[in-house]
Amino acid sequence: MAEEAKSKGNAAFSSGDYATAITHFTEAINLAPTNHVLYSNRSASYASLHRYEEALSDAKKTVELKPDWSKGYSRLGAAYIGLSKFNDAADAYKRGLEIDPSNETLKSGLADATRSRGAKSNPFVDAFHGPEMWAKLTADPGTRVYLQQPDFVKTMQEIQKNPNNLNLYMKDKRVMQALGVLLNVKMSSGEDTEMKEADDSNASVRKEPEPEPEPEPEPMEELSEEEREKKERKEKALKEKEQGNAAYKKKDFERAIECYTQAMELDDEDISYLTNRAAVYLEMGKYDECIGDCDKAVERGRELRSDYKMIARALTRKGSALVKMAKCSKDFEPAIETFQKALTEHRNPDTLKKLNDAEKAKKEMEQQEYFDPKIAEEEREKGNGFFKEQKYPEAVKHYSEAIKRNPNDVRAYSNRAACYTKLGALPEGLKDAEKCIELDPSFTKGYSRKGAIQFFMKEYDKAMETYQEGLKHDAKNQELLDGVKRCVEQINKANRGDLTPEELKERQAKAMQDPEVQNILSDPVMRQVLVDFQENPKAAQEHTKNPMVMNKIQKLVSAGIVQVR
């Protein structure tokens, strides 16, 4: 079943449907949670959607499950690059190359991470970094037309791949205009004018500066009537904004709206008045008005080439309003999309948190919408049919669907635990059995399932404790009584020394992984007690009167560490 879901995920990924690919890979992971390839594939899908936090989480899980698999480090490096953590990305690629020194993907990734890390302080390099470059060029009317020209697109791709190539195209007016848009500055457009280096660190040829005479202060120019009026209007608008901010802090929202509206009328070249008014509408619960102001702010901000942080703020406010309006899981989709757009403008931790919260709320809402006890019962019955036919993977599929439809039904968890036991997936079965007990501590079947799995794992002491805990709820339960009997037989067999050398060695090795056994053996007092039992019968006799000491001795005997003759 996991292989089938994986194949569907691969097909969806190949077709560019990354969201569907994630769904299929998640389904496969639920069926085979220790398969490192599934986490690797889902990490690639998340990265393709620019959901780098999730991509990083899956990449880490891939490396955890399969630390000697080089592709896991490739996924890890790609996720770190998406998060602009270039040092971590470089470390990940280096670790992968230690495993597979000839891997070209890892070599290329390391080169990208190293180049990006070295270029981070250079504003010219930053201008060409990430997918937002194309968004900025598309938004600007002057550069938008160039995107229809193949040679310009190819040139920009070359520069984006290696920003140092910018020096090769300095005489291309289109490139210079694009650079101006990306840096948010106005560039000279004269045919014979070449761009001067921003500072000495960017110059390919350094010349000694010639001394220049101190410039004389220029006389103040008289402002025209129109310029003076515009300046006054801007100053009045800022005062209105300050009054609006003060009113907002006092929760006087109507007054705040009046002030921000007046500021907008005085100065329509500052979109912060729109975003501030949107914040007031959001606080008042007027979500449609909030969204309207945010859309206007984004549109006007594009026209004015406003700071991308301001546009990101408007998109984030819109996303918050859409979340507030959500009534069903599908209503979260436009909010999530809006938050993702905001992050392409400016990666802000607050926006990222809002995105994660929205995705979590969507998932919870989907679970609530999916809840249907009637269908859950039908799926459980189908699972029972397959279980009787010994078709355990098919049974697991239907029991899993029953759990999704009704996650509070202990019977579905109990039945799936039985399937996992038959399939030898004991850790998964143990989790389901423990979930039964968590949901209903009086459900004795949960204890018998858990005890049986612990018995198969040769953890006889733990199995005994589980069976005894179940008997507190039903003292006459034959299944639990039989379980206790089997555990006693195994424990006595070990106490009598009837185990084969192989069985004893395996039992001791397993016991040494038990933290309780480790603590007993590392306790100086208990070490002396064990020495006394071997060499000082009189002292040993005194130790037998101490219940705590004898409990620990019994633990070691049951574990096969100590043998009684």
XYZ file of C-alpha atoms in Angstrom:
565
model
C 0.000 0.000 0.000
C 2.819 2.407 0.847
C 4.504 1.628 -2.475
C 1.293 2.403 -4.357
C 0.908 5.769 -2.591
C 4.570 6.513 -3.282
C 4.105 5.817 -7.007
C 1.133 8.188 -7.117
C 3.195 10.828 -5.342
C 6.046 10.434 -7.823
C 3.635 10.785 -10.736
C 2.065 13.932 -9.258
C 5.522 15.409 -8.595
C 6.642 14.716 -12.157
C 3.565 16.521 -13.479
C 4.217 19.544 -11.271
C 1.236 18.918 -8.946
C 3.266 19.236 -5.763
C 0.327 19.618 -3.360
C -1.135 16.294 -4.540
C 2.313 14.719 -4.331
C 2.536 15.787 -0.675
C -0.840 14.173 0.018
C 0.241 10.838 -1.478
C 3.657 10.848 0.191
C 2.005 11.618 3.542
C -0.333 8.659 3.039
C 2.670 6.449 2.275
C 4.506 7.714 5.375
C 1.515 6.827 7.559
C 1.755 3.264 6.247
C 5.562 3.037 6.333
C 6.837 5.631 8.842
C 10.438 4.368 8.750
C 10.916 4.626 4.969
C 13.501 7.383 4.460
C 12.771 7.738 0.722
C 9.197 8.882 1.433
C 10.383 11.738 3.668
C 12.968 12.684 1.029
C 10.324 12.843 -1.705
C 7.933 14.878 0.444
C 10.775 17.255 1.333
C 11.355 17.885 -2.379
C 7.622 18.534 -2.858
C 7.521 21.048 0.004
C 10.614 22.799 -1.365
C 8.959 23.074 -4.791
C 6.110 24.997 -3.102
C 8.648 27.182 -1.238
C 7.477 25.666 2.055
C 11.028 25.362 3.264
C 10.321 24.869 6.982
C 8.364 21.682 6.212
C 10.996 20.686 3.647
C 13.697 21.077 6.315
C 11.752 18.978 8.835
C 11.365 16.111 6.349
C 15.001 16.383 5.243
C 16.158 16.082 8.867
C 13.948 13.013 9.299
C 15.462 11.506 6.133
C 18.983 11.924 7.489
C 17.920 10.613 10.893
C 16.475 7.432 9.365
C 19.280 6.892 6.829
C 22.424 8.828 7.851
C 24.565 7.073 5.208
C 22.324 8.093 2.259
C 23.839 11.044 0.381
C 20.559 12.259 -1.155
C 19.234 13.073 2.326
C 21.957 15.693 2.718
C 21.098 17.077 -0.716
C 17.500 17.594 0.490
C 18.805 19.135 3.709
C 21.031 21.578 1.860
C 18.245 22.608 -0.529
C 15.890 23.367 2.372
C 18.546 25.450 4.150
C 19.218 27.423 0.953
C 15.480 28.114 0.646
C 15.600 29.532 4.183
C 18.725 31.563 3.289
C 20.740 29.621 5.893
C 23.743 29.244 3.618
C 26.250 28.168 6.288
C 23.978 25.301 7.345
C 23.402 24.428 3.689
C 27.127 24.253 3.008
C 27.637 22.014 6.055
C 24.872 19.676 4.853
C 26.381 19.352 1.371
C 29.845 18.712 2.842
C 28.451 15.916 5.027
C 26.854 14.374 1.939
C 30.113 14.575 -0.014
C 31.887 12.700 2.787
C 29.581 9.784 1.935
C 29.580 10.213 -1.863
C 32.552 12.388 -2.944
C 31.686 12.153 -6.662
C 28.038 13.228 -6.358
C 27.556 16.112 -8.826
C 24.308 17.322 -7.208
C 26.041 17.753 -3.860
C 29.015 19.491 -5.493
C 26.721 21.909 -7.330
C 24.703 22.555 -4.159
C 27.860 23.279 -2.165
C 29.013 25.728 -4.835
C 25.628 27.510 -4.773
C 25.627 27.705 -0.979
C 29.199 28.984 -0.860
C 28.523 31.561 -3.578
C 25.309 32.749 -1.902
C 27.032 32.933 1.472
C 29.846 34.998 0.060
C 27.495 37.269 -1.869
C 25.107 38.022 0.940
C 26.665 41.361 1.858
C 26.615 42.590 -1.757
C 23.378 44.444 -2.590
C 23.892 43.851 -6.323
C 23.970 40.083 -5.735
C 20.976 40.224 -3.356
C 18.975 42.010 -6.046
C 19.108 38.928 -8.274
C 18.509 36.384 -5.495
C 15.339 34.303 -5.301
C 12.073 34.101 -7.268
C 11.059 37.614 -6.199
C 13.353 39.012 -8.932
C 10.894 37.959 -11.626
C 7.930 39.251 -9.609
C 9.537 42.689 -9.361
C 10.371 42.814 -13.066
C 6.825 41.735 -13.967
C 5.278 44.352 -11.678
C 7.208 47.229 -13.244
C 5.658 48.545 -16.508
C 9.074 49.481 -17.895
C 10.668 46.042 -17.509
C 7.559 43.947 -18.048
C 7.863 44.302 -21.858
C 11.450 43.021 -21.767
C 10.234 39.697 -20.385
C 8.738 39.019 -23.826
C 12.250 39.160 -25.315
C 14.008 35.748 -25.116
C 17.515 37.188 -25.172
C 16.728 39.449 -22.179
C 15.220 36.546 -20.203
C 18.276 34.398 -20.966
C 20.586 37.231 -19.896
C 18.748 37.670 -16.572
C 18.856 33.922 -15.962
C 22.617 33.968 -16.508
C 23.016 36.847 -14.040
C 20.733 35.169 -11.498
C 22.754 31.955 -11.772
C 25.997 33.866 -11.270
C 25.586 37.556 -10.245
C 29.248 38.152 -11.068
C 28.203 37.960 -14.741
C 26.548 41.371 -14.287
C 29.816 43.028 -15.383
C 29.417 41.410 -18.821
C 26.106 43.166 -19.501
C 26.706 46.636 -18.025
C 26.211 48.293 -21.431
C 22.796 46.685 -21.984
C 20.265 49.445 -21.194
C 17.603 46.844 -20.425
C 19.780 45.198 -17.790
C 20.609 48.574 -16.239
C 16.912 49.476 -16.111
C 16.130 46.096 -14.550
C 18.855 46.641 -11.957
C 17.312 49.990 -11.081
C 13.939 48.343 -10.529
C 15.464 45.576 -8.370
C 17.447 48.078 -6.267
C 14.503 50.501 -6.137
C 16.654 53.360 -7.510
C 16.464 55.425 -10.673
C 19.275 54.551 -13.096
C 20.710 56.820 -15.809
C 19.541 55.774 -19.283
C 21.993 57.681 -21.522
C 23.504 55.579 -24.311
C 27.100 56.624 -23.562
C 26.747 56.522 -19.767
C 28.131 53.530 -17.914
C 27.164 52.743 -14.353
C 29.807 53.811 -11.837
C 30.797 51.309 -9.207
C 28.823 51.659 -5.964
C 31.966 51.422 -3.894
C 35.617 50.424 -4.226
C 34.857 46.826 -3.241
C 32.833 46.324 -6.457
C 35.324 47.943 -8.870
C 37.254 45.631 -11.138
C 39.966 48.310 -11.715
C 40.921 50.568 -8.815
C 42.240 54.073 -9.521
C 43.820 56.449 -7.085
C 41.314 59.255 -6.407
C 42.445 62.681 -7.499
C 42.097 65.506 -4.978
C 39.101 67.699 -5.712
C 38.382 71.181 -4.431
C 35.808 71.464 -1.678
C 32.433 72.141 -3.305
C 30.840 75.418 -2.438
C 27.419 75.178 -0.814
C 24.682 75.607 -3.369
C 22.115 78.286 -2.723
C 18.710 77.094 -1.547
C 16.347 76.805 -4.467
C 12.980 78.452 -4.267
C 10.187 75.884 -4.185
C 7.427 76.384 -6.673
C 3.929 77.010 -5.409
C 2.907 73.472 -6.398
C 5.920 71.892 -4.637
C 5.371 73.942 -1.500
C 1.718 72.942 -1.402
C 2.629 69.264 -1.891
C 5.144 69.453 0.959
C 2.577 71.008 3.274
C 0.010 68.349 2.393
C 2.525 65.597 3.211
C 3.297 67.176 6.562
C -0.416 67.427 7.376
C -0.905 63.806 6.328
C 1.835 62.657 8.712
C 0.188 64.564 11.561
C -3.134 62.889 10.773
C -1.367 59.522 10.812
C 0.143 60.247 14.233
C -3.303 61.168 15.562
C -4.715 57.976 14.028
C -2.026 55.891 15.713
C -2.796 57.479 19.061
C -6.538 56.852 18.606
C -5.871 53.213 17.642
C -3.893 52.646 20.837
C -6.822 54.041 22.827
C -9.214 51.683 20.981
C -10.994 54.736 19.497
C -11.322 53.006 16.140
C -13.803 55.400 14.518
C -11.506 58.339 15.204
C -8.496 56.361 13.908
C -10.333 55.631 10.646
C -11.176 59.326 10.217
C -7.521 60.308 10.684
C -6.130 57.676 8.309
C -8.757 58.534 5.688
C -7.876 62.223 5.923
C -4.174 61.352 5.598
C -4.906 59.358 2.423
C -6.786 62.274 0.898
C -3.869 64.600 1.639
C -1.148 62.237 0.363
C -1.877 59.278 -1.899
C 1.810 58.361 -2.297
C 2.178 56.656 1.103
C 0.435 53.269 1.332
C 1.023 53.047 5.100
C -2.192 55.067 5.588
C -4.099 52.297 3.784
C -2.413 49.470 5.697
C -3.018 51.236 9.011
C -6.694 51.721 8.228
C -6.852 48.050 7.237
C -5.466 47.154 10.679
C -8.282 49.135 12.304
C -10.916 47.398 10.182
C -9.364 44.038 11.120
C -9.596 44.901 14.814
C -13.242 45.981 14.373
C -14.162 42.753 12.594
C -14.895 44.561 9.321
C -13.000 42.028 7.272
C -14.309 42.959 3.803
C -13.241 46.568 4.329
C -9.843 45.373 5.600
C -9.314 43.215 2.504
C -10.380 46.091 0.243
C -7.794 48.430 1.770
C -5.083 45.772 1.548
C -5.785 45.164 -2.148
C -5.642 48.915 -2.809
C -2.366 49.170 -0.882
C -0.772 46.389 -2.926
C -1.962 47.853 -6.236
C -0.883 51.391 -5.355
C 2.383 50.114 -3.895
C 3.222 48.406 -7.200
C 2.580 51.660 -9.055
C 4.777 53.649 -6.666
C 7.431 50.928 -6.379
C 6.993 51.060 -2.630
C 9.183 49.149 -0.201
C 8.457 45.433 -0.540
C 8.113 45.204 3.229
C 5.078 47.496 3.007
C 3.490 45.356 0.308
C 4.211 42.238 2.368
C 2.536 43.897 5.355
C -0.604 44.587 3.319
C -0.734 40.982 2.101
C -0.238 39.673 5.632
C -3.131 41.821 6.915
C -5.319 40.511 4.106
C -4.378 36.950 4.994
C -5.297 37.568 8.642
C -8.714 38.871 7.589
C -9.312 35.838 5.356
C -8.454 33.524 8.273
C -10.990 35.329 10.468
C -13.647 34.846 7.779
C -12.926 31.122 7.274
C -15.944 28.904 7.912
C -14.649 25.656 6.378
C -11.311 24.114 5.469
C -11.423 25.390 1.858
C -11.809 28.963 3.140
C -8.262 28.747 4.507
C -6.789 28.174 1.039
C -6.909 31.841 -0.137
C -5.485 32.920 3.228
C -2.610 30.459 2.931
C -1.953 31.592 -0.652
C -1.927 35.242 0.475
C 0.558 34.540 3.281
C 2.795 32.720 0.795
C 2.705 35.742 -1.536
C 3.632 37.981 1.401
C 6.645 35.795 2.139
C 7.867 36.100 -1.463
C 7.848 39.879 -1.000
C 9.564 39.820 2.404
C 10.368 36.835 4.619
C 9.022 37.868 8.000
C 8.861 35.520 11.044
C 5.425 36.828 12.036
C 4.020 36.119 8.560
C 5.591 32.665 8.561
C 3.956 31.905 11.918
C 0.583 33.068 10.597
C 1.046 30.797 7.565
C 1.863 27.798 9.768
C -1.113 28.543 12.038
C -3.438 28.785 9.025
C -2.213 25.471 7.624
C -2.666 23.840 11.031
C -6.185 25.270 11.395
C -7.050 24.050 7.886
C -5.880 20.546 8.768
C -7.885 20.516 11.998
C -10.972 21.772 10.175
C -10.534 19.063 7.533
C -10.443 16.449 10.284
C -13.635 17.839 11.788
C -15.333 17.884 8.390
C -14.130 14.347 7.739
C -15.562 13.087 11.023
C -18.358 10.567 10.361
C -18.933 7.730 12.899
C -21.266 5.865 10.526
C -18.673 5.638 7.737
C -16.023 4.856 10.371
C -18.026 1.828 11.484
C -18.417 0.673 7.879
C -14.663 0.958 7.302
C -13.935 -0.925 10.519
C -16.204 -3.763 9.422
C -14.418 -3.893 6.061
C -11.135 -4.092 7.933
C -12.486 -6.970 10.041
C -13.368 -8.847 6.847
C -9.877 -8.504 5.438
C -8.374 -9.441 8.824
C -10.320 -12.714 8.821
C -9.017 -13.372 5.305
C -5.487 -12.703 6.625
C -5.119 -9.767 4.224
C -3.505 -7.590 6.849
C -2.222 -4.640 4.703
C -5.753 -4.170 3.292
C -7.170 -4.387 6.798
C -4.733 -1.698 7.998
C -5.926 0.602 5.195
C -9.584 0.330 6.268
C -8.830 0.585 9.989
C -6.773 3.729 9.250
C -9.711 5.218 7.338
C -12.004 4.351 10.251
C -9.655 6.183 12.625
C -9.651 9.253 10.370
C -13.448 9.218 10.307
C -13.706 8.714 14.069
C -10.397 9.213 15.903
C -12.022 8.435 19.277
C -13.041 4.846 18.500
C -10.744 2.589 20.581
C -11.856 -0.507 18.658
C -10.293 0.731 15.411
C -6.962 1.350 17.158
C -7.167 -2.062 18.852
C -7.886 -3.851 15.574
C -5.124 -2.030 13.731
C -2.718 -2.933 16.567
C -3.606 -6.594 15.956
C -2.848 -6.158 12.226
C 0.497 -4.520 12.924
C 1.338 -7.411 15.275
C 0.597 -9.917 12.515
C 2.756 -7.897 10.098
C 5.624 -7.750 12.587
C 5.368 -3.941 12.846
C 5.546 -4.115 16.641
C 6.448 -0.451 17.397
C 3.421 0.740 15.355
C 1.198 -1.826 17.057
C 2.442 -0.725 20.484
C 1.531 2.900 19.705
C -2.011 1.890 18.732
C -2.415 -0.234 21.863
C -1.236 2.648 24.043
C -3.671 4.944 22.228
C -6.500 2.556 23.172
C -5.575 2.830 26.844
C -5.186 6.604 26.588
C -8.665 7.004 25.076
C -10.369 4.538 27.438
C -8.367 3.279 30.468
C -11.110 0.719 31.202
C -10.856 -0.905 27.739
C -9.211 -4.207 28.741
C -8.548 -5.235 25.136
C -6.044 -2.416 24.950
C -4.041 -3.951 27.803
C -4.111 -7.420 26.263
C -2.935 -5.980 22.904
C -0.138 -4.002 24.557
C 0.916 -6.912 26.780
C 1.022 -9.321 23.835
C 3.236 -6.966 21.810
C 5.594 -6.458 24.757
C 5.720 -10.242 25.197
C 6.696 -10.688 21.519
C 9.362 -8.024 22.046
C 10.624 -10.214 24.942
C 9.995 -7.443 27.465
C 8.411 -9.863 29.908
C 8.555 -7.575 32.972
C 6.785 -4.774 31.109
C 4.249 -7.192 29.689
C 3.553 -8.491 33.205
C 2.952 -4.943 34.460
C 0.581 -4.253 31.551
C -1.463 -7.422 32.153
C -1.673 -6.689 35.885
C -2.814 -3.112 35.175
C -5.586 -4.489 32.955
C -6.687 -6.937 35.685
C -7.421 -3.974 37.940
C -10.315 -3.175 35.583
C -11.434 -6.765 35.003
C -9.987 -9.222 37.535
C -11.515 -12.267 35.810
C -10.454 -11.510 32.243
C -9.081 -14.816 30.984
C -6.957 -13.264 28.238
C -5.154 -11.097 30.781
C -4.770 -14.006 33.232
C -3.255 -16.185 30.490
C -0.873 -13.361 29.627
C 0.322 -13.154 33.232
C 0.857 -16.906 33.254
C 2.999 -16.791 30.101
C 5.120 -13.972 31.520
C 5.668 -15.815 34.815
C 6.822 -18.907 32.919
C 9.368 -16.922 30.927
C 10.618 -15.003 33.959
C 10.978 -18.228 36.007
C 12.767 -19.871 33.097
C 15.330 -17.083 33.194
C 15.575 -17.255 36.987
C 16.285 -21.000 36.872
C 18.999 -20.430 34.281
C 17.176 -22.559 31.711
C 17.924 -20.177 28.874
C 20.302 -21.163 26.095
C 23.496 -19.090 25.839
C 22.056 -17.342 22.767
C 18.774 -16.547 24.561
C 20.628 -15.289 27.622
C 22.905 -13.073 25.538
C 19.974 -11.605 23.634
C 18.031 -11.034 26.870
C 20.955 -9.284 28.537
C 21.626 -7.083 25.519
C 17.982 -6.009 25.457
C 18.001 -5.372 29.209
C 21.050 -3.136 28.946
C 18.997 -0.768 26.768
C 16.504 -0.319 29.621
C 17.195 3.013 31.420
C 16.064 1.494 34.739
C 18.591 -1.330 34.471
C 21.291 1.172 33.497
C 20.526 3.285 36.579
C 20.664 0.246 38.880
C 24.031 -0.889 37.522
C 25.498 2.633 37.715
C 24.401 3.057 41.370
C 27.504 2.631 43.634
C 25.346 1.281 46.468
C 23.809 -1.425 44.267
C 27.219 -2.365 42.896
C 28.403 -2.985 46.474
C 25.228 -4.995 47.171
C 25.980 -7.270 44.219
C 29.564 -7.743 45.458
C 28.243 -8.645 48.938
C 25.878 -11.247 47.476
C 28.915 -12.937 45.923
C 31.507 -12.523 48.682
C 29.826 -11.596 51.995
C 26.833 -13.804 52.904
C 26.282 -12.005 56.217
C 25.991 -8.578 54.571
C 23.843 -10.103 51.851
C 21.457 -11.388 54.518
C 20.988 -7.823 55.761
C 20.337 -6.565 52.259
C 17.435 -9.000 51.829
C 15.581 -7.131 54.586
C 15.506 -3.952 52.435
C 12.439 -4.044 50.107
C 13.868 -1.406 47.732
C 17.128 -3.310 47.296
C 15.293 -6.590 46.694
C 13.033 -4.980 44.066
C 16.108 -3.849 42.177
C 17.719 -7.284 42.530
C 14.545 -8.859 41.164
C 14.645 -6.456 38.211
C 18.195 -7.587 37.409
C 17.260 -11.251 37.808
C 14.265 -10.863 35.478
C 16.475 -9.105 32.960
C 18.953 -11.979 32.996
C 21.757 -9.750 34.289
C 21.877 -11.608 37.614
C 21.331 -15.379 37.901
C 20.172 -17.137 41.071
C 21.584 -20.601 41.744
